[in-house]
Every structure is written in structure tokens, then in C-alpha cells.
Amino acid sequence: MAGSTLGNIFKITTWGESHGKALGVVIDGCPAGLMLNENDIQLYLNRRKPGQSLISTPRKESDQVEILSGVFEGKTTGTPISLLVPNTSQKSSDYSEIASYYRPGHADYTFDAKYGFRDYTGGGRSSGRETIGRVAAGAVAAKILKEMGITITAYTKSIGPVEIDYANYNKENIYTTATCMPDAEADQKAIRYLQECMSNKDSCGGVVECIAKGIPAGIGDPVFEKLDANLGKAILSIGAVKAVEIGDGLLAAKSTGSVNNDAFVCENGQICKKTNHSGGVLGGISDGAQLVLRAYIKPTPSIFSSQETINKNKQNIEITIKGRHDPVIVPRAVVVVEAMTALTILDACMVNMTARLDYLTNFYHQ
Ligand SMILES: Cc1cc2nc3c(=O)[nH]c(=O)nc-3n(C[C@H](O)[C@H](O)[C@H](O)COP(=O)(O)O)c2cc1C
């Protein structure tokens, strides 16, 4: 299957199906010398695990990562890093009926239309479990970025109609609330809303916001390798993400030039901006301000109320989906958005090392 590889220099290939033996990722292009162990990656994987709260699927997966290659005596060697996570909670019987019909909102019909057949156990490659490889690779990228002074934080901005209040922002809450909201009050409201959705056998969507700090001005390339274009592709490649915003995003279309333009100022000899409507990118190149992006996520397509669809014989039928599904995808997608942002920024930083002759001559004249 084409399209499982991302990146120019820090290149990842995710592999595996939801209900196969294992899933994982191969990272090629990771520099030698990074201290790396399983725990660095496990901390990220634990944030996307199912079965962690009342508003999450009861499916329990241990999602334990194993480093198969590319690390020697605790340090990356510069060779491909292969990461494997075994599937330990396959329940393909939950999915046996799906072989004969197309679930609304899922990729069943499009996979059949494209390939002529599909792995119907849990969605195969279009399953949310494919994101395990992305998160594992993103953990490695985030560790390198941290050494470069760049940090990335994603959190839930809204679930259904419930939105966070920035006045209540507390970073710790992102890692302790069931919704991954930094606002504990909004978390409780969102949980009540989700319980309502669940009792109606329905689901809802929401928004993940992601902030990257410490990116110097000059990262990203003009034209086809714009930083915002590559971020858009990386985030839109996550299942269920339907839109991406950078900075003011959609609101910019309703704004005026005099409001939307960020005035440049010089503070202590440093060029910076008075505002950040651009979200940290101008002309596809980072402008030194913090990067702000939002991922808009659709409601979980698997709902437990009855739905109209057709079977493979083109007969109209009514179905009721079984299996284990969250009423909202957003909290589990938070770390996926963070990982995809880390992968894209790190790759752009690495590409940037060849942007100027002096970067090369400085190295070779040492
Ligand atoms: C982390 C994550 C977990 C997901 N979990 C579920 C789930 O439990 N049930 C479900 O119906 N869809 C889930 N999805 C969404 C489907 O994978 C996705 O909506 C489907 O493959 C159709 O793709 P599209 O929405 O991008 O068109 C999840 C997505 C992600 C990113």
C-alpha cells in the first residue's frame, strides 16, 4: 500500500493493522547519539491508550513498545530504528458482520472500491490504532526537538459545544483530565455532555489545539515545502481530522488587513511581533513567534444507534454497530496531533541545515 511514509530526512514508515499481530514504525534518518530507551516512547504511547476513563472504549491494550533496532548501549546509532507494539486485545468476532456491509462514516466502501477487498477487522490500516506508529516516532522527534530548545504541547480545546476558558489554563490538567482539557471546569462540563451523547447512543467531535515554542525564524521552505502546508498534510492524514487551522485560521478570512497583520517590533535587539495572527508562519517559513495550529475532528463514526446502509449485494439494510468505540476521538487524538507536529517541525529543521552555503562551509572548515 503506497502512502505509508512521511518526511524528507527524518522519514517514518508506519506498518501494521488494527487486529494483526503487531503495529509499528520504522524511522530512517534519526541522527546518531540520541539517548533513547523504551520509556521515552512509552510515556507518549500511554497518552493515546484506550480504556483509561468512563468516556473511553473499555478495550484494554497494554500497547508496550519494543525497540528492535537502531539503538546500541542506550544511544541511537544513525541506522533505521524499528519500533514494535504487539496487539494483545484482538476481538475480531466483534467485527465479523462488518465483512458484509459498509459502515457509514468509515473507510469500508472506499477500501473495497479501491482494492477489491479489505481487512474488515477493526478497519485495518484506516483504524485509529495505526496512529501508534506515528506517536512512537513522534516521541523520538520530540526528544530531539527538546535538545534543540523546541517544545510542543497539544490539548483539547473543545468537545461538542464545550470550550475551554484560557483563564483556567493549567498545563498539568492536560495529562490528568479524561478529556485532556487544560481547564478542569470545562473537563467536567464536557464529561456531562459526553455522557448525554452516550445515553443517546451517539458521538461528537471537537478541536485539538497545538502550540510549539522555541522554533527560530527561518524554518520551512517556500512553494511546495511550506511549513504550514506540510503541517496541514501531516495533521489531515490523521483519521477523522477534517480541517486544520494555522494561527487565526478561518477567522482571518473575516478579518481586515489592519487587524490581521502582525506589527514587527525590535525588543532587546531581537525582531519579534506585537501580535501573532499568523500563528508563527509567514510565506511558509517560521517567523520566530510560537506556532499555533488547530485540528478539527469529526464525531466517532461508530455509533451504537441503528443506521441505514447497504450490504455488498447492494441491498438497503439497517445496522447496529457492535464493538468498542469512544463517544469522542478528540482526547486520544491529542498526542497524535502533538506527534505529527513534532515530526513535521523536526524534518523541516533538518532540511534547513542545507539552506545556506555558510551552514555547509562552517562545518567543513572546522
Ligand atoms: C486516535 C484515533 C482513534 C480512533 N478511534 C475510533 C473508534 O474507536 N471508533 C471509530 O469509529 N473511529 C475511530 N477513529 C476514526 C476512524 O479511524 C476514521 O474516522 C475512519 O477511518 C474514517 O476516516 P476519515 O474520518 O479520515 O474519513 C479513530 C481515529 C483516531 C485518530
Coordinates of C-alpha atoms and ligand atoms in Angstrom, one line a residue:
M1 CA 0.0 0.0 0.0
A2 CA 1.5 3.3 -1.1
G3 CA 1.4 6.4 1.2
S4 CA 2.7 5.0 4.5
T5 CA 5.9 7.0 4.5
L6 CA 6.3 10.7 5.6
G7 CA 9.3 13.1 5.8
N8 CA 12.3 14.2 3.7
I9 CA 15.2 13.5 6.1
F10 CA 13.6 12.3 9.3
K11 CA 11.5 9.7 7.5
I12 CA 8.9 7.4 9.1
T13 CA 7.0 4.4 7.7
T14 CA 4.2 3.1 9.8
W15 CA 3.0 -0.5 9.4
G16 CA 0.5 -3.0 10.7
E17 CA -3.2 -3.4 11.1
S18 CA -5.6 -2.9 14.0
H19 CA -6.2 -6.6 14.5
G20 CA -3.0 -8.1 13.2
K21 CA -0.1 -9.4 15.3
A22 CA 1.5 -6.0 15.9
L23 CA 1.8 -2.4 14.7
G24 CA 4.9 -0.2 14.5
V25 CA 7.1 2.2 12.7
V26 CA 10.5 2.4 11.0
I27 CA 12.3 5.7 11.5
D28 CA 15.1 6.3 9.0
G29 CA 17.2 9.4 9.3
C30 CA 17.4 9.8 13.1
P31 CA 20.9 11.2 13.9
A32 CA 23.3 9.1 15.9
G33 CA 24.0 10.0 19.5
L34 CA 20.5 10.5 21.0
M35 CA 20.0 8.8 24.3
L36 CA 16.8 6.7 23.8
N37 CA 15.1 3.9 25.7
E38 CA 11.6 2.3 25.6
N39 CA 10.4 4.5 28.4
D40 CA 10.9 7.7 26.3
I41 CA 8.4 6.3 23.8
Q42 CA 6.1 4.5 26.3
L43 CA 5.3 7.8 28.0
Y44 CA 3.8 9.1 24.7
L45 CA 2.0 5.8 23.9
N46 CA 0.4 5.7 27.3
R47 CA -1.3 9.0 26.5
R48 CA -3.2 7.5 23.5
K49 CA -4.1 4.2 25.1
P50 CA -7.8 3.2 25.2
G51 CA -9.6 2.1 28.3
Q52 CA -8.4 5.0 30.5
S53 CA -11.7 6.5 31.6
L54 CA -15.5 6.3 31.6
I55 CA -15.6 8.3 28.3
S56 CA -13.2 5.9 26.6
T57 CA -13.7 2.5 25.0
P58 CA -13.4 -0.3 27.6
R59 CA -10.9 -2.0 25.2
K60 CA -7.7 -2.7 27.3
E61 CA -4.5 -2.7 25.3
S62 CA -1.1 -2.7 27.1
D63 CA 0.5 -1.1 24.0
Q64 CA 4.0 -1.9 25.2
V65 CA 6.7 -0.7 22.8
E66 CA 9.9 -2.7 21.9
I67 CA 12.9 -1.2 20.2
L68 CA 14.1 -3.7 17.7
S69 CA 17.0 -1.9 16.1
G70 CA 18.9 1.4 15.7
V71 CA 19.9 1.7 19.4
F72 CA 23.1 0.4 20.9
E73 CA 24.1 0.9 24.6
G74 CA 21.2 3.3 25.0
K75 CA 22.2 5.6 22.1
T76 CA 20.8 5.8 18.6
T77 CA 23.3 4.6 16.0
G78 CA 22.2 6.5 13.0
T79 CA 20.7 3.3 11.4
P80 CA 16.9 2.6 11.0
I81 CA 15.1 2.5 14.3
S82 CA 12.3 -0.2 14.2
L83 CA 9.6 0.1 16.9
L84 CA 7.1 -2.7 17.5
V85 CA 3.9 -2.7 19.6
P86 CA 2.1 -6.1 19.8
N87 CA -1.7 -6.2 19.5
T88 CA -2.9 -8.1 22.6
S89 CA -6.6 -7.4 22.7
Q90 CA -7.8 -8.5 19.3
K91 CA -11.5 -9.4 19.3
S92 CA -12.1 -10.0 15.6
S93 CA -15.5 -11.6 16.4
D94 CA -16.8 -8.0 17.2
Y95 CA -16.2 -7.2 13.5
S96 CA -17.3 -10.4 11.7
E97 CA -20.6 -8.9 10.5
I98 CA -18.7 -5.8 9.0
A99 CA -17.4 -8.0 6.2
S100 CA -20.7 -8.0 4.5
Y101 CA -21.7 -4.3 4.7
Y102 CA -20.3 -0.7 4.7
R103 CA -20.3 1.3 7.9
P104 CA -21.3 4.9 7.4
G105 CA -18.5 7.3 8.1
H106 CA -15.8 4.6 7.8
A107 CA -13.4 3.7 5.0
D108 CA -15.1 0.3 4.3
Y109 CA -16.7 1.3 1.0
T110 CA -13.7 3.3 -0.3
F111 CA -11.2 0.4 0.6
D112 CA -13.4 -2.1 -1.3
A113 CA -13.8 0.3 -4.2
K114 CA -10.0 0.8 -4.4
Y115 CA -8.6 -2.6 -3.7
G116 CA -11.4 -5.0 -4.4
F117 CA -11.3 -6.4 -0.8
R118 CA -10.3 -5.2 2.6
D119 CA -9.2 -6.3 6.1
Y120 CA -12.6 -5.7 7.8
T121 CA -11.3 -6.5 11.3
G122 CA -11.4 -3.1 13.0
G123 CA -10.7 -1.1 9.9
G124 CA -7.2 -2.5 9.1
R125 CA -4.9 0.4 8.1
S126 CA -7.7 3.0 8.5
S127 CA -8.1 2.2 12.2
G128 CA -7.2 4.6 14.9
R129 CA -4.6 2.1 16.0
E130 CA -2.4 3.0 13.0
T131 CA -1.6 6.1 15.0
I132 CA 0.5 4.0 17.4
G133 CA 3.4 4.1 14.9
R134 CA 3.1 7.9 14.5
V135 CA 3.1 8.5 18.2
A136 CA 6.1 6.3 18.8
A137 CA 8.1 8.1 16.1
G138 CA 6.8 11.5 17.4
A139 CA 8.2 10.7 20.8
V140 CA 11.6 10.3 19.3
A141 CA 11.2 13.5 17.2
A142 CA 10.0 15.4 20.3
K143 CA 13.1 14.2 22.3
I144 CA 15.4 15.6 19.6
L145 CA 13.5 18.9 19.4
K146 CA 13.7 19.3 23.2
E147 CA 17.5 19.1 22.9
M148 CA 17.2 21.9 20.3
G149 CA 15.1 24.0 22.7
I150 CA 11.8 23.4 20.8
T151 CA 8.8 22.1 22.9
I152 CA 5.3 21.1 21.6
T153 CA 2.1 20.9 23.7
A154 CA -1.3 19.8 22.4
Y155 CA -4.6 19.8 24.4
T156 CA -8.3 19.6 23.8
K157 CA -9.7 23.0 23.0
S158 CA -13.4 21.9 22.7
I159 CA -15.7 18.9 22.7
G160 CA -19.1 19.4 21.2
P161 CA -20.3 22.8 22.4
V162 CA -18.0 22.8 25.5
E163 CA -14.9 25.0 25.0
I164 CA -12.0 25.7 27.4
D165 CA -11.6 29.1 29.1
Y166 CA -7.9 30.2 28.8
A167 CA -8.3 32.0 32.2
N168 CA -8.5 28.5 33.7
Y169 CA -5.5 27.1 31.8
N170 CA -3.4 24.7 33.9
K171 CA -0.9 22.5 31.9
E172 CA -1.0 19.7 34.4
N173 CA -4.7 19.1 33.7
I174 CA -3.9 18.1 30.1
Y175 CA -2.3 14.9 31.4
T176 CA -4.7 14.2 34.3
T177 CA -8.2 15.0 32.9
A178 CA -10.1 12.4 30.9
T179 CA -10.8 14.9 28.2
C180 CA -7.1 16.2 28.0
M181 CA -8.5 19.7 28.6
P182 CA -6.2 22.2 30.5
D183 CA -9.4 23.7 32.1
A184 CA -10.7 21.4 34.8
E185 CA -14.1 23.1 34.8
A186 CA -14.6 22.6 31.1
D187 CA -13.5 19.0 31.5
Q188 CA -16.4 18.3 33.9
K189 CA -18.9 20.0 31.6
A190 CA -17.5 18.1 28.6
I191 CA -17.8 14.8 30.5
R192 CA -21.5 15.6 31.3
Y193 CA -22.1 16.3 27.6
L194 CA -20.4 13.1 26.6
Q195 CA -22.5 11.0 29.0
E196 CA -25.5 12.6 27.3
C197 CA -24.2 11.6 23.9
M198 CA -23.5 8.0 25.2
S199 CA -27.0 7.7 26.6
N200 CA -28.4 8.8 23.2
K201 CA -26.1 6.1 21.6
D202 CA -24.4 9.0 19.7
S203 CA -21.0 10.6 19.4
C204 CA -19.5 14.0 19.0
G205 CA -16.4 15.8 17.6
G206 CA -14.2 18.6 18.8
V207 CA -10.9 20.6 18.4
V208 CA -7.3 19.9 19.4
E209 CA -5.0 22.9 19.7
C210 CA -1.2 22.6 19.5
I211 CA 1.4 25.1 20.4
A212 CA 5.1 24.8 19.5
K213 CA 7.6 27.1 21.3
G214 CA 11.2 27.8 20.5
I215 CA 11.2 27.5 16.7
P216 CA 13.6 30.1 15.3
A217 CA 12.7 32.2 12.4
G218 CA 13.6 30.7 9.0
I219 CA 12.3 27.0 9.2
G220 CA 10.3 25.7 6.3
D221 CA 10.7 26.3 2.5
P222 CA 8.8 28.4 0.1
V223 CA 6.4 26.9 -2.5
F224 CA 5.8 23.1 -2.1
E225 CA 7.5 22.5 1.2
K226 CA 5.9 25.3 3.1
L227 CA 5.9 24.7 6.8
D228 CA 2.1 25.3 7.1
A229 CA 1.4 23.1 4.0
N230 CA 3.4 20.3 5.4
L231 CA 1.7 20.6 8.8
G232 CA -1.6 20.6 7.1
K233 CA -0.8 17.4 5.3
A234 CA 0.6 15.7 8.4
I235 CA -2.4 16.6 10.6
L236 CA -5.0 15.9 7.9
S237 CA -3.5 12.5 7.4
I238 CA -4.8 11.6 10.9
G239 CA -8.1 9.6 10.7
A240 CA -11.2 11.7 11.5
V241 CA -9.4 15.1 11.1
K242 CA -11.5 17.2 8.8
A243 CA -9.8 20.7 8.9
V244 CA -6.6 22.3 10.1
E245 CA -6.1 26.0 11.0
I246 CA -2.8 27.9 11.5
G247 CA -3.0 31.0 13.6
D248 CA -6.3 32.8 13.2
G249 CA -7.2 30.3 10.5
L250 CA -10.8 30.6 9.3
L251 CA -11.3 33.8 11.2
A252 CA -8.6 35.5 9.1
A253 CA -11.0 35.3 6.1
K254 CA -13.4 37.5 8.0
S255 CA -10.7 39.9 9.3
T256 CA -9.2 43.1 7.8
G257 CA -5.6 43.7 6.8
S258 CA -5.1 46.3 9.5
V259 CA -6.2 43.8 12.2
N260 CA -4.7 40.6 10.7
N261 CA -1.2 41.9 10.0
D262 CA 1.2 41.4 12.9
A263 CA 3.3 44.5 13.6
F264 CA 7.1 43.9 13.8
V265 CA 8.9 45.4 16.8
C266 CA 12.5 45.2 18.0
E267 CA 12.9 44.2 21.6
N268 CA 16.4 44.0 23.2
G269 CA 17.9 43.7 19.6
Q270 CA 15.5 40.8 18.8
I271 CA 13.0 41.0 15.9
C272 CA 9.6 40.0 17.2
K273 CA 5.9 40.7 16.6
K274 CA 3.3 42.6 18.7
T275 CA 0.6 40.0 17.9
N276 CA 0.5 36.5 16.4
H277 CA -2.4 36.3 14.0
S278 CA -0.2 34.4 11.6
G279 CA 0.3 31.6 14.1
G280 CA 4.1 31.7 13.6
V281 CA 4.4 31.1 9.9
L282 CA 4.8 33.7 7.1
G283 CA 5.3 32.6 3.5
G284 CA 5.7 29.0 4.6
I285 CA 8.6 29.9 6.8
S286 CA 8.6 30.2 10.6
D287 CA 8.6 33.8 11.8
G288 CA 10.0 33.2 15.3
A289 CA 6.7 33.5 17.2
Q290 CA 5.0 30.4 18.7
L291 CA 3.4 28.1 16.2
V292 CA -0.4 27.7 16.8
L293 CA -2.4 25.1 15.0
R294 CA -5.8 23.5 15.4
A295 CA -7.1 20.1 14.2
Y296 CA -10.9 19.8 13.7
I297 CA -12.1 16.3 14.4
K298 CA -15.3 14.7 13.3
P299 CA -17.6 12.7 15.6
T300 CA -16.7 9.0 16.1
P301 CA -18.3 7.3 13.1
S302 CA -19.1 4.0 15.0
I303 CA -22.2 4.8 17.0
F304 CA -24.5 2.3 18.7
S305 CA -27.8 3.6 17.4
S306 CA -29.2 2.0 14.2
Q307 CA -28.1 3.3 10.8
E308 CA -29.1 2.9 7.2
T309 CA -26.5 1.5 4.8
I310 CA -26.1 -1.1 2.1
N311 CA -24.6 -4.6 2.0
K312 CA -22.2 -5.9 -0.6
N313 CA -25.1 -7.1 -2.7
K314 CA -26.3 -3.5 -2.9
Q315 CA -29.4 -4.2 -0.7
N316 CA -30.6 -1.5 1.7
I317 CA -30.2 -2.6 5.2
E318 CA -30.3 -1.3 8.8
I319 CA -27.3 -2.0 11.0
T320 CA -26.4 -1.6 14.7
I321 CA -22.6 -1.5 15.2
K322 CA -21.1 -3.6 18.0
G323 CA -17.5 -3.4 19.3
R324 CA -15.6 -0.9 21.4
H325 CA -15.7 2.7 20.4
D326 CA -15.1 6.0 22.2
P327 CA -18.0 8.6 22.1
V328 CA -15.4 11.1 21.1
I329 CA -12.0 10.7 19.4
V330 CA -10.5 14.1 20.4
P331 CA -8.8 13.1 23.8
R332 CA -7.0 10.2 22.1
A333 CA -6.0 12.3 19.1
V334 CA -4.3 15.0 21.3
V335 CA -0.9 13.1 21.5
V336 CA -1.3 12.1 17.8
V337 CA -1.5 15.8 16.8
E338 CA 1.5 16.6 19.0
A339 CA 3.5 13.7 17.4
M340 CA 2.7 14.7 13.8
T341 CA 3.6 18.4 14.6
A342 CA 6.9 17.2 16.2
L343 CA 7.7 15.0 13.1
T344 CA 7.0 17.8 10.7
I345 CA 8.9 20.5 12.5
L346 CA 12.0 18.3 13.1
D347 CA 12.1 17.3 9.4
A348 CA 11.8 21.0 8.4
C349 CA 14.7 21.9 10.8
M350 CA 16.8 19.1 9.3
V351 CA 16.1 20.2 5.7
N352 CA 17.0 23.7 6.8
M353 CA 20.6 22.6 7.5
T354 CA 21.3 22.7 3.7
A355 CA 19.5 26.1 3.1
R356 CA 22.7 28.3 3.2
L357 CA 26.2 27.9 1.9
D358 CA 27.6 29.1 5.2
Y359 CA 25.9 26.3 7.1
L360 CA 28.0 23.9 5.0
T361 CA 31.2 25.8 4.9
N362 CA 31.2 26.4 8.6
F363 CA 31.0 22.6 9.2
Y364 CA 33.7 21.6 6.6
H365 CA 36.2 24.4 7.6
Q366 CA 36.2 23.3 11.2
Ligands
LIG1 C1 -6.7 8.0 17.8 C2 -7.9 7.6 16.9 C3 -8.8 6.7 17.4 C4 -10.0 6.4 16.7 N1 -10.9 5.5 17.3 C5 -12.0 5.3 16.6 C6 -13.0 4.4 17.2 O1 -12.9 3.9 18.3 N2 -14.2 4.2 16.5 C7 -14.4 4.8 15.3 O2 -15.5 4.5 14.7 N3 -13.5 5.6 14.7 C8 -12.3 5.8 15.3 N4 -11.4 6.6 14.7 C9 -11.7 7.3 13.4 C10 -11.5 6.4 12.2 O3 -10.3 5.8 12.2 C11 -11.8 7.3 10.9 O4 -12.8 8.2 11.1 C12 -12.2 6.4 9.8 O5 -11.1 5.6 9.4 C13 -12.6 7.2 8.5 O6 -11.6 8.0 8.1 P1 -11.8 9.6 7.9 O7 -12.7 10.0 9.1 O8 -10.5 10.2 8.0 O9 -12.5 9.8 6.6 C14 -10.2 7.0 15.4 C15 -9.2 7.9 14.9 C16 -8.1 8.2 15.6 C17 -7.1 9.2 15.1

